[in-house]
Coordinates of C-alpha atoms and ligand atoms in Angstrom, one line a residue:
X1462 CA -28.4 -9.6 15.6
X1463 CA -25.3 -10.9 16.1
X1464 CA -26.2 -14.7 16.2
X1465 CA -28.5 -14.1 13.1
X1466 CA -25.1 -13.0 11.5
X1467 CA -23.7 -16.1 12.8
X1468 CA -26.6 -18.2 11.1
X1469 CA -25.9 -16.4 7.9
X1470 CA -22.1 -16.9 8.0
X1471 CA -21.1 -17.1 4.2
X1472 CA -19.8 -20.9 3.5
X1473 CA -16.2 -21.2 1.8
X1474 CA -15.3 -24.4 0.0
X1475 CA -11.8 -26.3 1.7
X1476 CA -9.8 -27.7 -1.2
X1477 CA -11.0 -31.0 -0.4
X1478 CA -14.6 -29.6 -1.0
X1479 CA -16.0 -29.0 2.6
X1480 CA -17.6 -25.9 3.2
X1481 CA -16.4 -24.0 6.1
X1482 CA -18.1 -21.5 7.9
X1483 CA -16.3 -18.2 7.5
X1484 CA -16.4 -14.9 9.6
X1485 CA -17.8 -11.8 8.3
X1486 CA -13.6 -10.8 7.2
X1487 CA -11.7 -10.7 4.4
X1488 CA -12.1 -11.0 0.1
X1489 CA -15.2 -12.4 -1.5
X1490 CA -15.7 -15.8 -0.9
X1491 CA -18.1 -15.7 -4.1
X1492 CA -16.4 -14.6 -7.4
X1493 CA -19.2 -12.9 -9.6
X1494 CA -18.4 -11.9 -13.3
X1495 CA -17.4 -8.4 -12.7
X1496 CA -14.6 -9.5 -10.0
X1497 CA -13.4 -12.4 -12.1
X1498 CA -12.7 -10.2 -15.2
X1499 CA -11.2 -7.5 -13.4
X1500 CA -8.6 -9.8 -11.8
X1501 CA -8.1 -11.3 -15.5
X1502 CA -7.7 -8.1 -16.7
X1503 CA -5.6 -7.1 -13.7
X1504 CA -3.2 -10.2 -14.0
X1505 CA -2.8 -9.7 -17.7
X1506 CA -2.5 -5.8 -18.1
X1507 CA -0.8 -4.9 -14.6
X1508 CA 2.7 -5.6 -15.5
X1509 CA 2.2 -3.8 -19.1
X1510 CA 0.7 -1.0 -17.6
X1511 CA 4.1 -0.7 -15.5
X1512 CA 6.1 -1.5 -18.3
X1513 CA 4.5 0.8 -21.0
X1514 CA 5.0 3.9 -18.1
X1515 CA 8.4 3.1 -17.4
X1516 CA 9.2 2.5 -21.3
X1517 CA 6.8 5.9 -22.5
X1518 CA 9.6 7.8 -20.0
X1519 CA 12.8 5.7 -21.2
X1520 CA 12.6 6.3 -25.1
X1521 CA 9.2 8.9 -25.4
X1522 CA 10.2 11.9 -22.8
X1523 CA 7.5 10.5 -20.8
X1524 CA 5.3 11.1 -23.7
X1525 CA 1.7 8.3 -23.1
X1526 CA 0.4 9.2 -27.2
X1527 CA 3.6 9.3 -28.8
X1528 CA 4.7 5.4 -28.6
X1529 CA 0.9 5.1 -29.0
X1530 CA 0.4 7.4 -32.4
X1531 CA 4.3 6.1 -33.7
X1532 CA 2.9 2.4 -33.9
X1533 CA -0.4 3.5 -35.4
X1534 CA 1.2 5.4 -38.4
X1535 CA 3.8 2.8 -39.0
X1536 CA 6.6 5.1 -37.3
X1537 CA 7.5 2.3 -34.8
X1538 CA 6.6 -1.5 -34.4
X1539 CA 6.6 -3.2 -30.8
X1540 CA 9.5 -5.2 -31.8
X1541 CA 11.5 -1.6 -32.4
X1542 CA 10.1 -0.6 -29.2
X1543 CA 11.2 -4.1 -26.9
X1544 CA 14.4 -3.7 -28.9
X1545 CA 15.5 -0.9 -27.5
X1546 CA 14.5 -1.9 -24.0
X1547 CA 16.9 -2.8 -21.3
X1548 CA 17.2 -6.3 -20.7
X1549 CA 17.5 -7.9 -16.7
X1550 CA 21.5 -7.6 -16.0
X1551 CA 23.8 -9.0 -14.0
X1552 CA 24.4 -6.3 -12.1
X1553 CA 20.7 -5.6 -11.5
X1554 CA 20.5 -9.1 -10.5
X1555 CA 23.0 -8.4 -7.5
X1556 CA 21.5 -4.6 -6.6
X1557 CA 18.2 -6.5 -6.0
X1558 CA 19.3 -9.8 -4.4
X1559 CA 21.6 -7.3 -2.0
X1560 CA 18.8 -5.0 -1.5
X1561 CA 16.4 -7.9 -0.3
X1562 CA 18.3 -10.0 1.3
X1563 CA 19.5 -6.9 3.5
X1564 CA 15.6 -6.1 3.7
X1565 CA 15.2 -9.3 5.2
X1566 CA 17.9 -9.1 7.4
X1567 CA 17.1 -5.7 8.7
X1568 CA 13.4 -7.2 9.4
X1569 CA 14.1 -10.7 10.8
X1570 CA 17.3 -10.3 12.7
X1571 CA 17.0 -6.7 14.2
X1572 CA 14.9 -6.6 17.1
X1573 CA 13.4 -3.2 17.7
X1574 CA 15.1 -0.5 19.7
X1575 CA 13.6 3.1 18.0
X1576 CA 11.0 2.6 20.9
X1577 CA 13.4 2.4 23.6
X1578 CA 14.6 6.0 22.9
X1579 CA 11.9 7.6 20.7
X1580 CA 9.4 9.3 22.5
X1581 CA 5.6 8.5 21.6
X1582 CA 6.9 5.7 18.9
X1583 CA 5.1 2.5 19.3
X1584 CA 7.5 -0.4 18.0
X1585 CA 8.5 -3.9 18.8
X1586 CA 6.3 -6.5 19.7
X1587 CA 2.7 -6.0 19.1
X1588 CA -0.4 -7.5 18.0
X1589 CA -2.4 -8.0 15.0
X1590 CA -6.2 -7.8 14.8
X1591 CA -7.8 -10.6 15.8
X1592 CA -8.2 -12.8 12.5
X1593 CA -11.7 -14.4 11.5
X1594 CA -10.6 -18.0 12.9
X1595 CA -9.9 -15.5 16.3
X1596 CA -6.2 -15.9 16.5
X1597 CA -4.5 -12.4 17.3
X1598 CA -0.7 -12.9 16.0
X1599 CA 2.2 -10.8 17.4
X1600 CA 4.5 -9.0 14.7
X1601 CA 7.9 -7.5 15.5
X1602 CA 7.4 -3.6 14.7
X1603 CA 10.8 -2.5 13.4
X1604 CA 10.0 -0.8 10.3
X1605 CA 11.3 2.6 11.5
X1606 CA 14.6 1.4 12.3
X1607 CA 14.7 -0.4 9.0
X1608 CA 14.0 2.5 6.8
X1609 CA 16.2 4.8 9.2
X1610 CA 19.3 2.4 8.8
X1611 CA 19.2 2.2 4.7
X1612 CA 18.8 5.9 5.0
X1613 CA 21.8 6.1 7.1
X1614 CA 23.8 4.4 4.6
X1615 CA 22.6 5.9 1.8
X1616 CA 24.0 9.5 2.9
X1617 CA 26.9 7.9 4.4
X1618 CA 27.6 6.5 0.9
X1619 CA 26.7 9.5 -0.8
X1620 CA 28.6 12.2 1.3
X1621 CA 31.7 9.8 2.4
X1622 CA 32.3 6.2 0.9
X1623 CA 31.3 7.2 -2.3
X1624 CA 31.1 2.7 -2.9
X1625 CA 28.3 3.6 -5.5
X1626 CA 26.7 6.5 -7.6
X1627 CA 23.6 7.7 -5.8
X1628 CA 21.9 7.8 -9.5
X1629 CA 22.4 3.7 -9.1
X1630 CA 18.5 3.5 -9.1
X1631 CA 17.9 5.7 -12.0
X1632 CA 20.4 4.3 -13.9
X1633 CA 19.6 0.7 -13.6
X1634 CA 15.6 1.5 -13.8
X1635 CA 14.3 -1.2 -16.6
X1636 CA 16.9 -3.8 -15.4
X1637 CA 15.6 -3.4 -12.2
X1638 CA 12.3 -3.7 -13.0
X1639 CA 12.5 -7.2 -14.1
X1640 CA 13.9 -8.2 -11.0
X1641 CA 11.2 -6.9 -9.1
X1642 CA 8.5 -8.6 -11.6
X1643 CA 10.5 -12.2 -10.8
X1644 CA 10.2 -11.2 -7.2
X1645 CA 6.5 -10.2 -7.3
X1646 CA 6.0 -13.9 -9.3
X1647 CA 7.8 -15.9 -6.9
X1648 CA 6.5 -14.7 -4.1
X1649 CA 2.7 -15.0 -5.3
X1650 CA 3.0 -18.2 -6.7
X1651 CA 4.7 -19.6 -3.6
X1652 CA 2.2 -18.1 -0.9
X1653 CA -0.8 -19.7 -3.4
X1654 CA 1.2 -23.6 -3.0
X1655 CA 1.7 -22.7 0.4
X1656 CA -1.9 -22.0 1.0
X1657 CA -2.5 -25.3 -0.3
X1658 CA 0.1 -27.3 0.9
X1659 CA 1.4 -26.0 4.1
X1660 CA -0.6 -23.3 5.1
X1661 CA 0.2 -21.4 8.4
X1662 CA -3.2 -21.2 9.9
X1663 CA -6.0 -23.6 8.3
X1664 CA -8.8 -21.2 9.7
X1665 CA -7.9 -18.3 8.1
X1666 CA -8.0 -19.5 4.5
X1667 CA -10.4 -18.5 1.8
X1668 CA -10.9 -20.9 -1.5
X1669 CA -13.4 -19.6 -4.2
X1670 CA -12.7 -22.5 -6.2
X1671 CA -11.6 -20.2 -9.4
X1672 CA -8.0 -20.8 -9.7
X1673 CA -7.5 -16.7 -11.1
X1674 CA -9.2 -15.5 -8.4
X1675 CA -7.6 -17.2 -5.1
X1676 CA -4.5 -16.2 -6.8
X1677 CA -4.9 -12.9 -7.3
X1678 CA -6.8 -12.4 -4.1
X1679 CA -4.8 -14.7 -1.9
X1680 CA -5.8 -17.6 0.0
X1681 CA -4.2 -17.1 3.2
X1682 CA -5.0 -14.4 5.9
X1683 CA -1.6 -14.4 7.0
X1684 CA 1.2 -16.6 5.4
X1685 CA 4.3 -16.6 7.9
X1686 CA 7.5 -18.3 7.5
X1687 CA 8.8 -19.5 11.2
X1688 CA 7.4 -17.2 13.8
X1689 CA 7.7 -13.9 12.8
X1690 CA 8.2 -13.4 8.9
X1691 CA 5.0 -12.0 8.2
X1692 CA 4.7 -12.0 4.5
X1693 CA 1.8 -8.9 4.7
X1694 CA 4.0 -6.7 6.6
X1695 CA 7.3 -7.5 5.1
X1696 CA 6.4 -7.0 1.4
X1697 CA 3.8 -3.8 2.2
X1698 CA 6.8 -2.0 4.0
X1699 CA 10.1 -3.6 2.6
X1700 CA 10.9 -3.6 0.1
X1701 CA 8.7 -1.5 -1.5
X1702 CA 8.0 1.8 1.1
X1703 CA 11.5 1.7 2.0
X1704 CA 12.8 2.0 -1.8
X1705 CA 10.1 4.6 -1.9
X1706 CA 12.0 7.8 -0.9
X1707 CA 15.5 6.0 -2.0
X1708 CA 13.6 5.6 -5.5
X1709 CA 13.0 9.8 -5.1
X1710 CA 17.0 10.4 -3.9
X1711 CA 18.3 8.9 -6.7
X1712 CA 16.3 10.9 -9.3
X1713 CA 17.4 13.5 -7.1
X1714 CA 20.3 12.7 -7.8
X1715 CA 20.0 12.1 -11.5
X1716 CA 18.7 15.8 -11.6
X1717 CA 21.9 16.8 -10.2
X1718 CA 24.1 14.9 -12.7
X1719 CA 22.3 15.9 -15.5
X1720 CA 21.1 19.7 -15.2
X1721 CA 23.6 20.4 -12.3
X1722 CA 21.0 21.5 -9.8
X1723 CA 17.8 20.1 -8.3
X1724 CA 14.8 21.9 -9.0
X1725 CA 12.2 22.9 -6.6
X1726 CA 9.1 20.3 -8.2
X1727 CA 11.7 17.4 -7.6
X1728 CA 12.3 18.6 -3.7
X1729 CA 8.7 19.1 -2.9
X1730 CA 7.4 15.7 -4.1
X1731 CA 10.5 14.3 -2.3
X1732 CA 9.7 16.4 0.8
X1733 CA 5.9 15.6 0.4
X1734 CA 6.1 11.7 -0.2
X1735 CA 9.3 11.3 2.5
X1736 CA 6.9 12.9 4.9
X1737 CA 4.3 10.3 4.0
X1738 CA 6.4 7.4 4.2
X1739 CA 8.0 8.5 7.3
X1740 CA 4.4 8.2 8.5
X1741 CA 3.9 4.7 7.6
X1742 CA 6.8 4.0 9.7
X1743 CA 6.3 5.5 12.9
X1744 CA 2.7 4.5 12.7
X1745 CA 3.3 1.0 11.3
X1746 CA 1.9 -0.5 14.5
X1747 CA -1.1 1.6 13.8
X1748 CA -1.1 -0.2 10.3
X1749 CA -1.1 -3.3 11.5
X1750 CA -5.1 -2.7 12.3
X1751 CA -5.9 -1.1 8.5
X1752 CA -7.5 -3.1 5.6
X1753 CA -4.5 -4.4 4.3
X1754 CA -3.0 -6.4 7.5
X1755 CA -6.8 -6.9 9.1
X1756 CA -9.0 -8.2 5.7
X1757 CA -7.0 -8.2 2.9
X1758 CA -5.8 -12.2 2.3
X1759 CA -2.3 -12.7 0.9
X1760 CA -2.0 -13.5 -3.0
X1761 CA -0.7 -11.2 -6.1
X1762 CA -2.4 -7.9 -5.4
X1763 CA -0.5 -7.7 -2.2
X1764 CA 2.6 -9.5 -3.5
X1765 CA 3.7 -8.2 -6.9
X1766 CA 1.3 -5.0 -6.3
X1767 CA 4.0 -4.4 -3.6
X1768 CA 6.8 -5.4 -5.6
X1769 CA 6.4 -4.4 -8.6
X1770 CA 3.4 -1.6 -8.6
X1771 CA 4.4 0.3 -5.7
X1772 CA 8.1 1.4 -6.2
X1773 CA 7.7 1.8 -10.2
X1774 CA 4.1 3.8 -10.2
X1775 CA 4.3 5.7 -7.1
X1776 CA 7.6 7.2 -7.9
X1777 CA 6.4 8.1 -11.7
X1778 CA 6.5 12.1 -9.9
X1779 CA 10.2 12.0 -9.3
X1780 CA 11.1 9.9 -12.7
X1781 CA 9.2 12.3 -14.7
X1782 CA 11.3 15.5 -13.4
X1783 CA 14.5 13.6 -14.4
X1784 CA 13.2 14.8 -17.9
X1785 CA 11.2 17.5 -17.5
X1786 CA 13.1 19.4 -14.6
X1787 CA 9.8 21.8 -14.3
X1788 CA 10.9 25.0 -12.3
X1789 CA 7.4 26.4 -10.2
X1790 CA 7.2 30.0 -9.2
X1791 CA 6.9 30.7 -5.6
X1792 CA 3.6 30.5 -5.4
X1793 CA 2.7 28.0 -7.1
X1794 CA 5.2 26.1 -5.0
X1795 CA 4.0 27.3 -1.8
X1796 CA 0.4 26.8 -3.0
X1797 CA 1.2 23.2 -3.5
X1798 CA 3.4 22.6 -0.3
X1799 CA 0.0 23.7 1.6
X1800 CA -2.5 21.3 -0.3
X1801 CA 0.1 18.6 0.5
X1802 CA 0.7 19.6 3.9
X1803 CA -3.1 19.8 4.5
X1804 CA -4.0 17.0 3.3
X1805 CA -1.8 15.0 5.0
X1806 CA -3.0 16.2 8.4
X1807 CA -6.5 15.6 7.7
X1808 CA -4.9 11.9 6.5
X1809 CA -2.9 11.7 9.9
X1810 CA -5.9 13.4 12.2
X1811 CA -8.6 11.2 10.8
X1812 CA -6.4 8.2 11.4
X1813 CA -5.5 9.0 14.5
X1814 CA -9.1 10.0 16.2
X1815 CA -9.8 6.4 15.0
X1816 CA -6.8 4.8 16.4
X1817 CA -7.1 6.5 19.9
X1818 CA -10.9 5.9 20.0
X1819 CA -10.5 2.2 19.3
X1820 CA -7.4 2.0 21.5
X1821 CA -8.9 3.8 24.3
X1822 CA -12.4 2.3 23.6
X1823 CA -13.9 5.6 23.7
X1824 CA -12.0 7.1 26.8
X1825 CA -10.4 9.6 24.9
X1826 CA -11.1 13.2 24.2
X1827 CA -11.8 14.2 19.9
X1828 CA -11.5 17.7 19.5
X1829 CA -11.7 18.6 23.0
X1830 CA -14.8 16.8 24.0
X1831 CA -16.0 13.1 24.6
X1832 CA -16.4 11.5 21.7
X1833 CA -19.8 9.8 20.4
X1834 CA -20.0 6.9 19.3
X1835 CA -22.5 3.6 17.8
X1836 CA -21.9 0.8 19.6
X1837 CA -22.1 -2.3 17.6
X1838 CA -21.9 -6.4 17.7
X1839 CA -20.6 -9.4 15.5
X1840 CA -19.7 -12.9 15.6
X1841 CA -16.1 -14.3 14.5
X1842 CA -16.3 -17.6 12.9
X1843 CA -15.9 -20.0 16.5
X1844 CA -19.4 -18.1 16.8
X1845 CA -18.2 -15.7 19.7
X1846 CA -19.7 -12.3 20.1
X1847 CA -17.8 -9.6 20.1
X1848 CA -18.7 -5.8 20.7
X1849 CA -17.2 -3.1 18.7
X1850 CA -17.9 1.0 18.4
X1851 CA -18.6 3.2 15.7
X1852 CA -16.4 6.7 16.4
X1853 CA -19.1 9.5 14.9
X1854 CA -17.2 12.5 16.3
X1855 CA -14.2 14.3 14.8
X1856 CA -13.2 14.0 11.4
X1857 CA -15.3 10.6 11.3
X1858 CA -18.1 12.6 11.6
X1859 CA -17.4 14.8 8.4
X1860 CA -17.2 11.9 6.4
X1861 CA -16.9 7.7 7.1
X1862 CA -13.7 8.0 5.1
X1863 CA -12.2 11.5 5.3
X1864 CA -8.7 10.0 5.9
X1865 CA -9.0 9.2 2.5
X1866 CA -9.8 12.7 1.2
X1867 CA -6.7 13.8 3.1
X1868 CA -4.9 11.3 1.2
X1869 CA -6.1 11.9 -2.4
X1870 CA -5.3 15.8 -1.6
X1871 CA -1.7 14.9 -0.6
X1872 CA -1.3 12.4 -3.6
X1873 CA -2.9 15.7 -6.2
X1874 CA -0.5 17.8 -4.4
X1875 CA 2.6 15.8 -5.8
X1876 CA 1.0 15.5 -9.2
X1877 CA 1.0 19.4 -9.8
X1878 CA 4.8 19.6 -8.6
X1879 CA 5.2 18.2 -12.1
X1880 CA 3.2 21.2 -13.6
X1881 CA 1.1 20.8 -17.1
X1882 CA 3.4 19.3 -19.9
X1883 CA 1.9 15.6 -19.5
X1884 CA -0.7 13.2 -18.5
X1885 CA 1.7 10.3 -17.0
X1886 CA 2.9 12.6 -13.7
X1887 CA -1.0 12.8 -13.0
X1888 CA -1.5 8.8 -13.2
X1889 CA -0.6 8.7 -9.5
X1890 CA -4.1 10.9 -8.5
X1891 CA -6.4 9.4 -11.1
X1892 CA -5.1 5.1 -9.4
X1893 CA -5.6 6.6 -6.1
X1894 CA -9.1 7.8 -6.7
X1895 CA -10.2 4.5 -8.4
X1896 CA -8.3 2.8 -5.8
X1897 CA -9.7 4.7 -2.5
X1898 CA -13.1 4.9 -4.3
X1899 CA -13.3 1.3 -4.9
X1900 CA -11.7 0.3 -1.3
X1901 CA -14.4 2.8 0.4
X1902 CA -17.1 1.3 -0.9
X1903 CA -15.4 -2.3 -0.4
X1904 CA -15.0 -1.7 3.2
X1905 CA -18.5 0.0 3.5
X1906 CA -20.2 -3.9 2.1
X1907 CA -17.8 -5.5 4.9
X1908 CA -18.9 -3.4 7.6
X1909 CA -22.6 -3.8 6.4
X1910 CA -22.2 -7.6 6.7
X1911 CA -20.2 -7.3 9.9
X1912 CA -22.2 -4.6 11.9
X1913 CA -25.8 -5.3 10.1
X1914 CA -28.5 -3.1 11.7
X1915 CA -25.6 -1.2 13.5
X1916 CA -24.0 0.2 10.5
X1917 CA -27.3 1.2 8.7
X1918 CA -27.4 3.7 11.8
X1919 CA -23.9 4.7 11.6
X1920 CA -24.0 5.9 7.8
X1921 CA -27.6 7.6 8.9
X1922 CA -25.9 9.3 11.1
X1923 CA -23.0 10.2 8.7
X1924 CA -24.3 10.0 5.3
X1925 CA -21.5 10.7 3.0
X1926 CA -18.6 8.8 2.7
X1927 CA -15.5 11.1 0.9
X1928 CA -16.9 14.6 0.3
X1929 CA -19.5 16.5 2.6
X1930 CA -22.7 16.9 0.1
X1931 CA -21.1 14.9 -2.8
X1932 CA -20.3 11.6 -2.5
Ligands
NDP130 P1 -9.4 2.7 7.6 O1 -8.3 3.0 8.4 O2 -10.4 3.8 7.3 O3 -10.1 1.5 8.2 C1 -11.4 1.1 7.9 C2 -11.9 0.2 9.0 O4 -12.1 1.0 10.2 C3 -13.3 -0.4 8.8 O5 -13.1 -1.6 8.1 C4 -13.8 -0.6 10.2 O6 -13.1 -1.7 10.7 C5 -13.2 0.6 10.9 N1 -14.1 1.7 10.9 C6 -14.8 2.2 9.9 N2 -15.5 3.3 10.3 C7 -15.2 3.5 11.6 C8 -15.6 4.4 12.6 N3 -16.5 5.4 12.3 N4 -15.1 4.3 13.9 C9 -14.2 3.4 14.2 N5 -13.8 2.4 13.3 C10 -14.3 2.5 12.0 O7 -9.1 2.2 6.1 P2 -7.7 1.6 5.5 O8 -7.2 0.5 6.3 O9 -8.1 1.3 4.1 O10 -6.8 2.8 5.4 C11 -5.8 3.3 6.3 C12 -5.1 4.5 5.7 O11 -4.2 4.0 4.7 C13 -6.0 5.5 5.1 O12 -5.7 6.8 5.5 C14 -5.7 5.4 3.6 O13 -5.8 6.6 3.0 C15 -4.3 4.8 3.6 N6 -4.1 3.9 2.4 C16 -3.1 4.3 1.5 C17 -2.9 3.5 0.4 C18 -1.8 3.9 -0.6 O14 -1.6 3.1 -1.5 N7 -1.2 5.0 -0.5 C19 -3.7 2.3 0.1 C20 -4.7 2.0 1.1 C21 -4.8 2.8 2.2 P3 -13.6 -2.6 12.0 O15 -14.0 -3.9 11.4 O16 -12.5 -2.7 12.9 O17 -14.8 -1.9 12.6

């Protein structure tokens, strides 16, 4: 099987027009219709989408009809509506430059040390997935530390120095947002010339030969500056997971200045999504084997999606209390808390029972017995063989994705927090869906063409992917 997989390796085109024979990893090396408009559509209505979210909460209450039905009756033109925009300022200029450079800082120059006195946190130097040209890289874990420092000095600002207003976020929202966007640009446009021009593993490159695509997608597995600056890791924690729960204490914050309390929605999706971020962080070695770092390539879905898409539309829960501070009854709070809380352990068990399965290669115990599991084979591009097994105990044997069922319970459970009044609070469930949906059934066409025969038994052995007799 495995060198019948090797025979049918899928070829790539080089940019000097030599095809390449590719592992079974990674984005399409083929663009059909579908993909291509979908990344034209992406790379044209992404940064709108962000903008008209952020603006609909600015100037409409968070309203997603009214700037809509103002334009359509003559109420409002776009030009009324950019007018009253904030423009990119100076002093958003500096917050951002500060708050990357110090990202940076925090992630190049500050070795670990949470592992040296953490108990059962794995950090500091570890390795990658082996890539599809078979090189396993070593990252510096330090993640943790990073997000535990700024949080440090956010409080110790906050409660003592008092050097800025912890609304600074809030305040300087729009003006920020254009910083991020010329980050997310930059940083895209310069991994696609450095694919080209000085890439940092030839191997590991994918050209499709459509210009939209190997920009959007990426052409390089794993772009590195020096060393160690990982571009994956670096712009998928920092800046953008780290803002995260910042993002959430500042309209905290803004709560506080403006009503003079802070309800009980805006603490439970700060509780809730600090609780999943915190995650991230201690598992970030963990992470280092999920989609993103092991198949996704490096190009503007990663880049400004981090950037830019991340901190603004994962945090629409918290900007939408600022001004509609909903107030839940007990039980409605509690009711939520529990969804949340659920569904993140199902999130964090599922991951897990893969992690110590893989880690262990099986020697483990799921649910208090050995697991079982489908062993399978493939072939990496340099045409070795390599063996690999299929966990179909635990939670993986509910579902062949029920981590991310735990996820889209925990990301419905902030949504209500924000109660009935609007749609835009209840964009977070409705990306997540398409996004976990679509990246299920991504994943599932990788694996077929990596495993073959083996993963035609796997999903006969567990035939449903999200929901138990649904889907
Ligand atoms: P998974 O962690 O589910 O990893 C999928 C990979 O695991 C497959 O490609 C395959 O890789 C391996 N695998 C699949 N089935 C099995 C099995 N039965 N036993 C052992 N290994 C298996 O997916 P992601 O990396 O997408 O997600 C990781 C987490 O991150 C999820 O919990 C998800 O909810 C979350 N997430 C959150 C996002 C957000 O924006 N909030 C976005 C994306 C993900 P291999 O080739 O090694 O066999």
């Amino acid at each position: 099987m495995a060198s019948k997989s090797q025979h049918n390796a899928p070829k790539t085109k080089s940019p000097n027009g030599k095809a390449e024979s590719q592992g079974q990893w990674g984005r399409a090396w083929e663009v059909d219709w579908f993909s291509l408009a979908s990344v034209i559509f992406l790379l044209l209505f992404a940064p709108f989408i962000v903008y008209y979210f952020i603006m609909a909460c600015d100037q409409y209450s968070c309203s997603l009809t009214t700037p809509v039905v103002d334009i359509a009756t003559g109420r409002a033109n776009l030009a009324d509506i950019w007018a009253k925009t904030p423009p990119v300022t100076a002093k958003a200029v500096q917050l951002y430059t500060l708050w990357v450079s110090f990202q940076v800082l925090l992630y190049s120059w500050l070795p670990d040390f949470c592992h040296r006195f953490l108990p059962g946190y794995v950090g500091g130097v570890q390795e990658g997935a082996i890539t599809p040209a078979g090189i396993v890289n070593k990252y510096e874990v330090n993640g943790l530390q990073a997000w535990l420092i700024t949080h440090f000095l956010w409080f110790l600002n906050a409660y003592f120095l008092s050097w800025f207003s912890p609304t600074i976020i809030f305040d300087n929202w729009i003006p920020l947002l254009w910083c991020a966007n010329i980050l997310g640009y930059a940083v895209s446009t310069f991994a696609m010339i450095k694919g080209y021009l000085f890439p940092t593993s030839v191997e590991d490159r994918k050209f499709t030969g459509n210009f939209f695509y190997n920009y959007m997608m990426g052409i390089e597995f794993n772009p590195r500056i020096g060393k160690w600056f990982d571009f994956k890791l670096f712009f998928n924690g920092r800046p953008g997971i780290v803002a995260w729960t910042l993002i959430n204490l500042s309209f905290a914050a803004k709560q506080q200045e403006l009503y003079g309390h802070v309800t009980n929605s805006m603490i439970l999706v700060n509780v809730l999504q600090a609780i999943y971020v915190l995650d991230f962080f201690w598992n970030e070695t963990w992470y280092l084997k999920t989609i993103d770092i092991c198949h996704d390539h490096f190009g503007w879905y990663l880049g400004w999606g981090d950037c830019v898409w991340l901190p603004y539309l994962y945090t629409l829960q918290g900007l939408y209390l600022v001004y509609h501070p909903v107030h839940l009854s007990t039980p409605n709070a509690v009711g939520i808390l529990l969804l949340g809380l659920v569904g993140y352990y199902i999130f964090r068990i599922t991951n897990h029972q893969k992690d110590l399965f893989r880690r262990t290669d099986g020697r483990c115990l799921i649910w208090g017995k050995k697991p079982k599991a489908i062993e399978c084979s493939y072939t990496s591009a340099d045409g070795q063989k390599h063996h690999s097994k299929l966990l179909v105990s635990g939670f993986w044997g509910v579902a062949r994705h029920f981590n991310y069922t735990g996820d889209l319970m925990g990301s419905l459970a902030y949504c209500l927090a924000c109660g009935g009044g609007h749609l835009l609070p209840y964009f977070y469930i409705i990306y997540m869906t398409i996004l976990l949906t679509h990246r299920c059934l991504r994943d599932e066409h990788r694996c077929a063409n990596k495993y073959g025969r083996d993963w035609e038994r796997y999903t006969a052995a567990v035939p449903y992917r999200l929901l138990p007799g649904i889907f």
